[in-house]
mmCIF file of C-alpha atoms in Angstrom:
data_model
loop_
_atom_site.group_PDB
_atom_site.id
_atom_site.type_symbol
_atom_site.label_atom_id
_atom_site.label_comp_id
_atom_site.label_asym_id
_atom_site.label_seq_id
_atom_site.Cartn_x
_atom_site.Cartn_y
_atom_site.Cartn_z
ATOM 1 C CA MET A 1383 -91.316 218.804 183.343
ATOM 2 C CA ASP A 1384 -93.877 216.083 184.136
ATOM 3 C CA SER A 1385 -96.342 217.475 186.601
ATOM 4 C CA GLY A 1386 -97.806 214.014 187.323
ATOM 5 C CA PRO A 1387 -97.658 212.123 190.589
ATOM 6 C CA VAL A 1388 -94.520 212.293 192.615
ATOM 7 C CA PRO A 1389 -92.766 208.870 193.139
ATOM 8 C CA THR A 1390 -92.955 207.682 196.734
ATOM 9 C CA ARG A 1391 -89.744 205.644 196.458
ATOM 10 C CA PRO A 1392 -86.271 206.701 195.381
ATOM 11 C CA THR A 1393 -85.577 205.996 191.697
ATOM 12 C CA GLY A 1394 -82.216 206.208 190.138
ATOM 13 C CA GLY A 1395 -83.404 206.018 186.568
ATOM 14 C CA SER A 1396 -81.750 204.128 183.790
ATOM 15 C CA ALA A 1397 -78.195 204.918 182.812
ATOM 16 C CA ALA A 1398 -79.298 206.082 179.446
ATOM 17 C CA VAL A 1399 -81.786 208.554 180.798
ATOM 18 C CA ALA A 1400 -79.415 209.759 183.520
ATOM 19 C CA SER A 1401 -76.523 210.280 181.048
ATOM 20 C CA SER A 1402 -78.639 212.821 179.013
ATOM 21 C CA SER A 1403 -80.758 214.601 181.594
ATOM 22 C CA SER A 1404 -80.375 216.983 184.432
ATOM 23 C CA SER A 1405 -82.054 216.067 187.717
ATOM 24 C CA LEU A 1406 -82.530 217.086 191.335
ATOM 25 C CA ILE A 1407 -81.630 214.618 194.094
ATOM 26 C CA PHE A 1408 -83.206 215.244 197.507
ATOM 27 C CA LEU A 1409 -80.391 214.217 199.831
ATOM 28 C CA GLY A 1410 -82.386 215.196 202.872
ATOM 29 C CA THR A 1411 -85.913 216.459 203.445
ATOM 30 C CA GLY A 1412 -86.044 216.695 207.296
ATOM 31 C CA CYS A 1413 -85.710 219.248 210.056
ATOM 32 C CA SER A 1414 -82.579 220.189 211.897
ATOM 33 C CA GLY A 1415 -82.776 217.350 214.400
ATOM 34 C CA ALA A 1416 -83.447 214.827 211.548
ATOM 35 C CA LEU A 1417 -85.730 211.805 211.846
ATOM 36 C CA PRO A 1418 -86.291 209.693 213.766
ATOM 37 C CA ASP A 1419 -86.166 212.122 216.606
ATOM 38 C CA ALA A 1420 -83.987 210.435 219.214
ATOM 39 C CA ARG A 1421 -86.149 211.811 222.041
ATOM 40 C CA CYS A 1422 -89.086 209.794 220.796
ATOM 41 C CA LEU A 1423 -86.883 206.607 221.111
ATOM 42 C CA ILE A 1424 -85.129 207.065 224.411
ATOM 43 C CA GLN A 1425 -88.047 208.779 226.109
ATOM 44 C CA PRO A 1426 -91.082 207.362 224.307
ATOM 45 C CA SER A 1427 -94.447 208.948 224.774
ATOM 46 C CA GLU A 1428 -97.761 207.056 225.394
ATOM 47 C CA PRO A 1429 -98.844 206.226 222.851
ATOM 48 C CA PRO A 1430 -95.430 206.146 221.014
ATOM 49 C CA CYS A 1431 -94.744 208.621 218.175
ATOM 50 C CA THR A 1432 -95.901 206.734 215.060
ATOM 51 C CA VAL A 1433 -93.411 208.292 212.704
ATOM 52 C CA CYS A 1434 -90.202 207.858 214.910
ATOM 53 C CA SER A 1435 -91.150 204.573 216.474
ATOM 54 C CA THR A 1436 -91.375 202.914 213.045
ATOM 55 C CA ALA A 1437 -88.537 204.767 211.502
ATOM 56 C CA LEU A 1438 -85.948 202.087 212.382
ATOM 57 C CA SER A 1439 -88.190 199.182 211.269
ATOM 58 C CA LEU A 1440 -87.460 199.658 207.497
ATOM 59 C CA PRO A 1441 -84.273 200.629 205.594
ATOM 60 C CA PRO A 1442 -84.347 204.312 204.618
ATOM 61 C CA ASP A 1443 -84.714 203.575 200.908
ATOM 62 C CA ARG A 1444 -88.191 202.114 201.701
ATOM 63 C CA ASN A 1445 -89.028 204.451 204.492
ATOM 64 C CA PRO A 1446 -89.871 208.102 203.512
ATOM 65 C CA ASN A 1447 -90.340 209.057 207.183
ATOM 66 C CA TYR A 1448 -86.596 208.654 207.728
ATOM 67 C CA ARG A 1449 -85.302 212.181 207.047
ATOM 68 C CA CYS A 1450 -81.811 213.635 207.087
ATOM 69 C CA ASN A 1451 -81.074 217.381 207.237
ATOM 70 C CA THR A 1452 -82.480 219.285 204.316
ATOM 71 C CA SER A 1453 -80.065 219.286 201.328
ATOM 72 C CA LEU A 1454 -80.432 219.284 197.580
ATOM 73 C CA LEU A 1455 -78.023 218.017 194.912
ATOM 74 C CA VAL A 1456 -78.417 219.578 191.455
ATOM 75 C CA ASP A 1457 -77.168 217.219 188.743
ATOM 76 C CA TYR A 1458 -76.692 219.650 185.903
ATOM 77 C CA CYS A 1459 -76.263 218.120 182.390
ATOM 78 C CA HIS A 1460 -74.464 220.535 180.164
ATOM 79 C CA ASP A 1461 -75.283 220.902 176.462
ATOM 80 C CA ASP A 1462 -72.132 218.667 175.664
ATOM 81 C CA GLY A 1463 -73.539 215.913 177.977
ATOM 82 C CA ALA A 1464 -71.099 216.490 180.768
ATOM 83 C CA HIS A 1465 -72.554 216.340 184.251
ATOM 84 C CA ARG A 1466 -71.768 218.812 187.019
ATOM 85 C CA TYR A 1467 -72.948 218.230 190.649
ATOM 86 C CA ILE A 1468 -73.909 221.262 192.728
ATOM 87 C CA LEU A 1469 -74.583 220.679 196.390
ATOM 88 C CA ILE A 1470 -76.908 223.064 198.281
ATOM 89 C CA ASP A 1471 -76.095 222.879 202.082
ATOM 90 C CA VAL A 1472 -73.871 220.522 203.900
ATOM 91 C CA GLY A 1473 -75.553 219.642 207.228
ATOM 92 C CA LYS A 1474 -74.921 217.408 210.265
ATOM 93 C CA THR A 1475 -76.040 214.299 208.386
ATOM 94 C CA PHE A 1476 -73.878 214.821 205.217
ATOM 95 C CA ARG A 1477 -71.782 211.716 205.578
ATOM 96 C CA GLU A 1478 -74.850 209.584 205.980
ATOM 97 C CA GLN A 1479 -76.359 211.166 202.913
ATOM 98 C CA VAL A 1480 -73.294 210.471 200.897
ATOM 99 C CA LEU A 1481 -73.314 206.737 201.952
ATOM 100 C CA ARG A 1482 -76.952 206.432 201.175
ATOM 101 C CA TRP A 1483 -77.791 208.558 198.206
ATOM 102 C CA PHE A 1484 -74.449 209.264 196.433
ATOM 103 C CA VAL A 1485 -73.932 205.482 196.146
ATOM 104 C CA HIS A 1486 -77.588 204.802 195.291
ATOM 105 C CA HIS A 1487 -77.719 207.380 192.431
ATOM 106 C CA GLU A 1488 -74.066 206.651 191.358
ATOM 107 C CA VAL A 1489 -72.978 210.253 191.964
ATOM 108 C CA PRO A 1490 -69.204 210.247 191.669
ATOM 109 C CA SER A 1491 -68.350 213.602 193.422
ATOM 110 C CA ILE A 1492 -69.384 217.277 193.759
ATOM 111 C CA ASP A 1493 -68.144 220.180 191.668
ATOM 112 C CA SER A 1494 -69.443 223.154 193.645
ATOM 113 C CA VAL A 1495 -71.230 223.975 196.886
ATOM 114 C CA ILE A 1496 -73.831 226.647 197.777
ATOM 115 C CA LEU A 1497 -74.795 227.494 201.419
ATOM 116 C CA THR A 1498 -78.099 228.998 202.312
ATOM 117 C CA HIS A 1499 -77.065 230.147 205.798
ATOM 118 C CA GLU A 1500 -74.742 229.314 208.636
ATOM 119 C CA HIS A 1501 -76.981 227.258 210.914
ATOM 120 C CA ALA A 1502 -75.765 223.812 212.003
ATOM 121 C CA ASP A 1503 -78.057 221.814 209.766
ATOM 122 C CA ALA A 1504 -76.574 223.650 206.733
ATOM 123 C CA VAL A 1505 -72.813 223.719 207.458
ATOM 124 C CA LEU A 1506 -71.722 221.276 210.174
ATOM 125 C CA GLY A 1507 -70.966 218.610 207.429
ATOM 126 C CA LEU A 1508 -68.286 220.855 205.873
ATOM 127 C CA ASP A 1509 -65.540 218.922 207.663
ATOM 128 C CA ASP A 1510 -66.597 215.751 205.847
ATOM 129 C CA LEU A 1511 -66.844 217.434 202.486
ATOM 130 C CA TRP A 1512 -63.528 216.090 201.302
ATOM 131 C CA VAL A 1513 -64.935 212.482 200.937
ATOM 132 C CA ALA A 1514 -67.146 213.709 198.051
ATOM 133 C CA LEU A 1515 -64.503 215.772 196.156
ATOM 134 C CA PRO A 1516 -63.079 214.578 192.817
ATOM 135 C CA SER A 1517 -59.712 212.865 193.127
ATOM 136 C CA CYS A 1518 -57.895 215.829 191.664
ATOM 137 C CA GLN A 1519 -59.324 218.040 194.443
ATOM 138 C CA ARG A 1520 -58.384 215.531 197.162
ATOM 139 C CA ASN A 1521 -54.808 215.611 195.908
ATOM 140 C CA GLY A 1522 -54.921 219.439 196.164
ATOM 141 C CA SER A 1523 -54.374 220.244 192.516
ATOM 142 C CA ALA A 1524 -57.684 222.159 192.275
ATOM 143 C CA LYS A 1525 -60.343 223.748 194.569
ATOM 144 C CA VAL A 1526 -64.099 223.345 194.726
ATOM 145 C CA PRO A 1527 -65.928 226.736 194.903
ATOM 146 C CA VAL A 1528 -68.178 227.331 197.847
ATOM 147 C CA PHE A 1529 -70.695 230.167 197.386
ATOM 148 C CA LEU A 1530 -71.844 231.941 200.574
ATOM 149 C CA THR A 1531 -72.572 235.273 202.091
ATOM 150 C CA GLN A 1532 -70.039 237.247 204.078
ATOM 151 C CA PHE A 1533 -72.148 236.635 207.211
ATOM 152 C CA THR A 1534 -72.009 232.850 206.619
ATOM 153 C CA MET A 1535 -68.273 233.099 205.741
ATOM 154 C CA ASP A 1536 -67.494 234.671 209.124
ATOM 155 C CA SER A 1537 -69.278 231.906 210.927
ATOM 156 C CA VAL A 1538 -67.678 229.074 208.914
ATOM 157 C CA ALA A 1539 -64.199 230.591 209.455
ATOM 158 C CA ALA A 1540 -64.751 230.603 213.243
ATOM 159 C CA ARG A 1541 -66.044 227.043 213.265
ATOM 160 C CA PHE A 1542 -63.664 225.523 210.718
ATOM 161 C CA PRO A 1543 -60.330 227.522 210.645
ATOM 162 C CA ASN A 1544 -58.676 224.427 209.137
ATOM 163 C CA LEU A 1545 -60.839 224.617 206.078
ATOM 164 C CA VAL A 1546 -60.322 228.241 205.526
ATOM 165 C CA GLU A 1547 -56.631 228.292 206.250
ATOM 166 C CA GLN A 1548 -56.033 225.118 204.248
ATOM 167 C CA LYS A 1549 -53.763 223.525 206.882
ATOM 168 C CA LEU A 1550 -53.279 219.800 207.378
ATOM 169 C CA GLN A 1551 -54.322 218.360 210.717
ATOM 170 C CA GLY A 1552 -51.563 216.521 212.424
ATOM 171 C CA GLY A 1553 -49.664 215.853 209.190
ATOM 172 C CA ASP A 1554 -52.023 213.032 208.364
ATOM 173 C CA ASP A 1555 -52.839 212.855 204.660
ATOM 174 C CA PHE A 1556 -56.126 211.296 205.391
ATOM 175 C CA ALA A 1557 -56.998 214.344 207.596
ATOM 176 C CA ARG A 1558 -56.324 216.639 204.637
ATOM 177 C CA PRO A 1559 -58.932 219.383 204.768
ATOM 178 C CA ALA A 1560 -61.167 219.873 201.747
ATOM 179 C CA GLN A 1561 -59.545 222.136 199.064
ATOM 180 C CA LEU A 1562 -62.161 224.920 198.792
ATOM 181 C CA HIS A 1563 -62.353 228.255 197.141
ATOM 182 C CA TRP A 1564 -64.610 230.470 199.313
ATOM 183 C CA THR A 1565 -66.668 232.871 197.084
ATOM 184 C CA ILE A 1566 -68.755 235.683 198.664
ATOM 185 C CA ILE A 1567 -72.209 236.363 197.089
ATOM 186 C CA GLU A 1568 -74.770 238.936 197.935
ATOM 187 C CA GLY A 1569 -78.369 238.223 199.078
ATOM 188 C CA ASP A 1570 -79.858 240.164 196.185
ATOM 189 C CA VAL A 1571 -82.129 238.733 193.510
ATOM 190 C CA ASP A 1572 -80.597 241.186 191.050
ATOM 191 C CA LYS A 1573 -77.069 239.831 191.628
ATOM 192 C CA PRO A 1574 -76.907 236.289 190.252
ATOM 193 C CA PHE A 1575 -73.785 234.173 190.290
ATOM 194 C CA VAL A 1576 -72.651 231.034 188.320
ATOM 195 C CA ALA A 1577 -71.828 227.741 189.845
ATOM 196 C CA SER A 1578 -70.531 224.981 187.572
ATOM 197 C CA GLU A 1579 -71.869 226.940 184.526
ATOM 198 C CA LEU A 1580 -75.468 227.167 185.964
ATOM 199 C CA GLN A 1581 -76.744 230.599 186.967
ATOM 200 C CA PHE A 1582 -78.315 231.059 190.397
ATOM 201 C CA TRP A 1583 -80.312 234.043 191.643
ATOM 202 C CA PRO A 1584 -80.265 234.521 195.459
ATOM 203 C CA LEU A 1585 -83.759 234.684 197.097
ATOM 204 C CA PRO A 1586 -83.614 236.379 200.488
ATOM 205 C CA VAL A 1587 -86.247 235.201 202.950
ATOM 206 C CA MET A 1588 -86.808 235.649 206.669
ATOM 207 C CA HIS A 1589 -85.852 232.782 208.927
ATOM 208 C CA GLY A 1590 -87.256 234.326 212.054
ATOM 209 C CA GLU A 1591 -87.915 237.969 212.114
ATOM 210 C CA ASP A 1592 -84.242 239.009 212.732
ATOM 211 C CA TYR A 1593 -82.395 236.594 210.499
ATOM 212 C CA VAL A 1594 -82.128 236.447 206.627
ATOM 213 C CA CYS A 1595 -81.551 233.160 204.944
ATOM 214 C CA LEU A 1596 -81.044 232.640 201.161
ATOM 215 C CA GLY A 1597 -82.993 230.464 198.808
ATOM 216 C CA PHE A 1598 -82.134 230.158 195.124
ATOM 217 C CA LEU A 1599 -83.804 230.393 191.704
ATOM 218 C CA PHE A 1600 -82.095 228.508 188.914
ATOM 219 C CA GLY A 1601 -82.603 226.818 185.485
ATOM 220 C CA ARG A 1602 -82.172 228.140 181.894
ATOM 221 C CA LYS A 1603 -85.140 226.062 180.536
ATOM 222 C CA ALA A 1604 -87.176 224.976 183.380
ATOM 223 C CA ARG A 1605 -87.227 227.399 186.373
ATOM 224 C CA VAL A 1606 -86.771 225.942 189.876
ATOM 225 C CA ALA A 1607 -87.057 227.967 193.106
ATOM 226 C CA TYR A 1608 -85.554 226.377 196.366
ATOM 227 C CA LEU A 1609 -86.590 227.803 199.771
ATOM 228 C CA SER A 1610 -85.394 225.546 202.519
ATOM 229 C CA ASP A 1611 -85.512 227.594 205.736
ATOM 230 C CA VAL A 1612 -88.121 230.352 205.781
ATOM 231 C CA SER A 1613 -90.720 231.833 208.111
ATOM 232 C CA ARG A 1614 -91.826 234.673 205.790
ATOM 233 C CA ILE A 1615 -91.160 235.187 202.078
ATOM 234 C CA LEU A 1616 -90.184 238.792 201.378
ATOM 235 C CA PRO A 1617 -92.362 240.581 198.719
ATOM 236 C CA ARG A 1618 -89.400 241.033 196.317
ATOM 237 C CA THR A 1619 -88.529 237.353 196.472
ATOM 238 C CA GLU A 1620 -92.093 236.320 196.070
ATOM 239 C CA HIS A 1621 -92.531 238.543 193.045
ATOM 240 C CA ALA A 1622 -89.417 237.089 191.487
ATOM 241 C CA ILE A 1623 -90.729 233.565 191.512
ATOM 242 C CA SER A 1624 -94.488 234.103 191.266
ATOM 243 C CA LYS A 1625 -96.559 233.474 188.228
ATOM 244 C CA SER A 1626 -97.065 237.271 187.835
ATOM 245 C CA GLY A 1627 -93.358 238.029 188.288
ATOM 246 C CA THR A 1628 -90.785 237.628 185.545
ATOM 247 C CA ALA A 1629 -87.461 238.231 187.190
ATOM 248 C CA THR A 1630 -85.529 236.118 184.748
ATOM 249 C CA GLY A 1631 -87.898 236.642 181.790
ATOM 250 C CA GLN A 1632 -88.986 232.957 181.820
ATOM 251 C CA GLY A 1633 -92.452 233.117 183.085
ATOM 252 C CA GLN A 1634 -94.231 230.650 185.407
ATOM 253 C CA LEU A 1635 -92.087 228.681 187.903
ATOM 254 C CA ASP A 1636 -91.855 225.050 186.849
ATOM 255 C CA LEU A 1637 -91.009 223.674 190.336
ATOM 256 C CA LEU A 1638 -91.196 225.239 193.707
ATOM 257 C CA ILE A 1639 -89.362 223.418 196.582
ATOM 258 C CA LEU A 1640 -90.529 224.942 199.821
ATOM 259 C CA GLU A 1641 -90.110 224.235 203.504
ATOM 260 C CA THR A 1642 -93.017 223.014 205.680
ATOM 261 C CA ASN A 1643 -91.724 222.411 209.110
ATOM 262 C CA ARG A 1644 -94.772 221.880 211.301
ATOM 263 C CA LEU A 1645 -98.094 220.094 210.389
ATOM 264 C CA HIS A 1646 -100.301 222.098 212.687
ATOM 265 C CA GLY A 1647 -100.708 225.765 213.632
ATOM 266 C CA ALA A 1648 -100.505 229.032 211.773
ATOM 267 C CA GLY A 1649 -97.075 230.300 213.021
ATOM 268 C CA ASP A 1650 -96.374 233.651 214.682
ATOM 269 C CA GLY A 1651 -93.831 236.361 214.713
ATOM 270 C CA ARG A 1652 -91.443 234.274 216.861
ATOM 271 C CA SER A 1653 -91.460 231.312 214.499
ATOM 272 C CA CYS A 1654 -88.433 230.466 212.316
ATOM 273 C CA HIS A 1655 -90.326 228.118 209.942
ATOM 274 C CA LEU A 1656 -93.475 227.866 207.858
ATOM 275 C CA THR A 1657 -96.285 225.550 208.947
ATOM 276 C CA LEU A 1658 -98.114 223.437 206.322
ATOM 277 C CA SER A 1659 -101.069 225.887 206.078
ATOM 278 C CA GLN A 1660 -98.586 228.733 205.505
ATOM 279 C CA SER A 1661 -96.660 226.771 202.873
ATOM 280 C CA LEU A 1662 -99.832 225.922 200.976
ATOM 281 C CA ASP A 1663 -100.994 229.583 201.129
ATOM 282 C CA ALA A 1664 -97.605 230.538 199.537
ATOM 283 C CA VAL A 1665 -98.077 227.934 196.815
ATOM 284 C CA LYS A 1666 -101.442 229.333 195.983
ATOM 285 C CA ARG A 1667 -99.961 232.855 195.717
ATOM 286 C CA ILE A 1668 -96.890 231.861 193.663
ATOM 287 C CA ARG A 1669 -98.755 229.358 191.512
ATOM 288 C CA PRO A 1670 -95.949 227.132 190.240
ATOM 289 C CA LYS A 1671 -96.623 224.311 187.777
ATOM 290 C CA ARG A 1672 -95.595 221.923 190.680
ATOM 291 C CA ALA A 1673 -94.464 222.081 194.222
ATOM 292 C CA LEU A 1674 -92.530 219.739 196.523
ATOM 293 C CA LEU A 1675 -92.385 220.275 200.282
ATOM 294 C CA ILE A 1676 -89.305 219.674 202.485
ATOM 295 C CA GLY A 1677 -88.061 220.263 206.020
ATOM 296 C CA MET A 1678 -90.767 218.204 207.769
ATOM 297 C CA ASN A 1679 -90.650 217.269 211.480
ATOM 298 C CA HIS A 1680 -92.017 214.091 213.013
ATOM 299 C CA GLU A 1681 -95.659 215.359 212.882
ATOM 300 C CA PHE A 1682 -95.714 214.460 209.229
ATOM 301 C CA GLU A 1683 -96.443 210.862 208.257
ATOM 302 C CA HIS A 1684 -95.415 210.751 204.606
ATOM 303 C CA HIS A 1685 -98.157 208.611 203.034
ATOM 304 C CA ARG A 1686 -101.002 210.042 205.164
ATOM 305 C CA GLU A 1687 -100.087 213.684 204.387
ATOM 306 C CA ASN A 1688 -99.509 212.925 200.727
ATOM 307 C CA GLN A 1689 -103.017 211.572 200.425
ATOM 308 C CA LEU A 1690 -104.387 214.819 201.990
ATOM 309 C CA LEU A 1691 -102.134 216.901 199.651
ATOM 310 C CA ALA A 1692 -103.422 214.889 196.618
ATOM 311 C CA ARG A 1693 -106.983 216.124 197.403
ATOM 312 C CA TRP A 1694 -105.702 219.630 197.868
ATOM 313 C CA SER A 1695 -103.866 219.540 194.619
ATOM 314 C CA CYS A 1696 -106.990 218.403 192.708
ATOM 315 C CA ARG A 1697 -108.932 221.248 194.330
ATOM 316 C CA GLU A 1698 -106.332 223.904 193.675
ATOM 317 C CA ARG A 1699 -105.037 222.555 190.400
ATOM 318 C CA ILE A 1700 -101.460 222.717 191.599
ATOM 319 C CA PRO A 1701 -99.727 219.336 192.098
ATOM 320 C CA VAL A 1702 -98.180 219.328 195.587
ATOM 321 C CA GLN A 1703 -96.464 216.466 197.579
ATOM 322 C CA LEU A 1704 -94.080 215.849 200.346
ATOM 323 C CA ALA A 1705 -90.664 215.087 198.958
ATOM 324 C CA HIS A 1706 -88.548 212.354 200.588
ATOM 325 C CA ASP A 1707 -84.924 211.469 201.044
ATOM 326 C CA GLY A 1708 -83.494 209.888 197.972
ATOM 327 C CA LEU A 1709 -86.174 211.238 195.554
ATOM 328 C CA ARG A 1710 -84.728 212.046 192.162
ATOM 329 C CA VAL A 1711 -86.614 214.344 189.882
ATOM 330 C CA PHE A 1712 -85.507 214.508 186.254
ATOM 331 C CA ILE A 1713 -85.937 218.059 184.789
ATOM 332 C CA ASP A 1714 -84.601 219.963 181.900
ATOM 333 C CA LEU A 1715 -82.418 222.670 183.359
#
């Protein structure tokens, strides 16, 4: 994988490249409230919040400070050239992400779903999931697998009984719930599962000191670790993805995708998220070939912070940048 500069605008790539390559599409890179933060617009501060007050002045495809809920789409190109689309998390902004980035990148549908945890910014888009299913699934002839822990399953069943019980709402065909096959996984790095023929290793992390969230390690050729909601990386997880760890026998991590929620501060035992300094400390310990940061709140101005990160990258010899909504990274999975 190219470890050069990260593009600052979404790129769909040529049809020829896309047809023969796997890629990662960042559907959202923001915090739970998404950006712009509505509070900064209806109750503006003095001076106004720079990131949020300008977020509506440009269309999102030219504004990396416009951020939907964190979500990743894995476009996995099989050896036979067929593509499978694996969606990680379905948050509150899912419908907007479909309209913006599925259309932009010509993504036809999804083939499987993986949930990191049961918070609103990871699951509340499940009721809109049917719009992105293949036509055969929408007609009820097959089911899309959803991989999640039992804890998350219990929460989803309470929130969306119609999705779990597979009942129509009001007899309206257009209200047909998504045809989903719920598959329970364990939060154990030694218990991988397969989604759309790509193997994933669960990576348990702390999301606050009393809550465990999952990240995931995947890739047969290039290794990618995705940690979207984390306040502390557990030692076993860090070893599995660090340069010194060889959990899958593939050596150094090619790409680390890691949350950085707040720009300032060092975090504490009550925090549910990493700050920038904590995220960069983790990057130095894990030492991937490249890192992209996600989950940013409105303290992060994309271009300004990426200039600072470029200097940090030169000093530490690890390329690190903020990702942005719509970013597509081609990578040989």
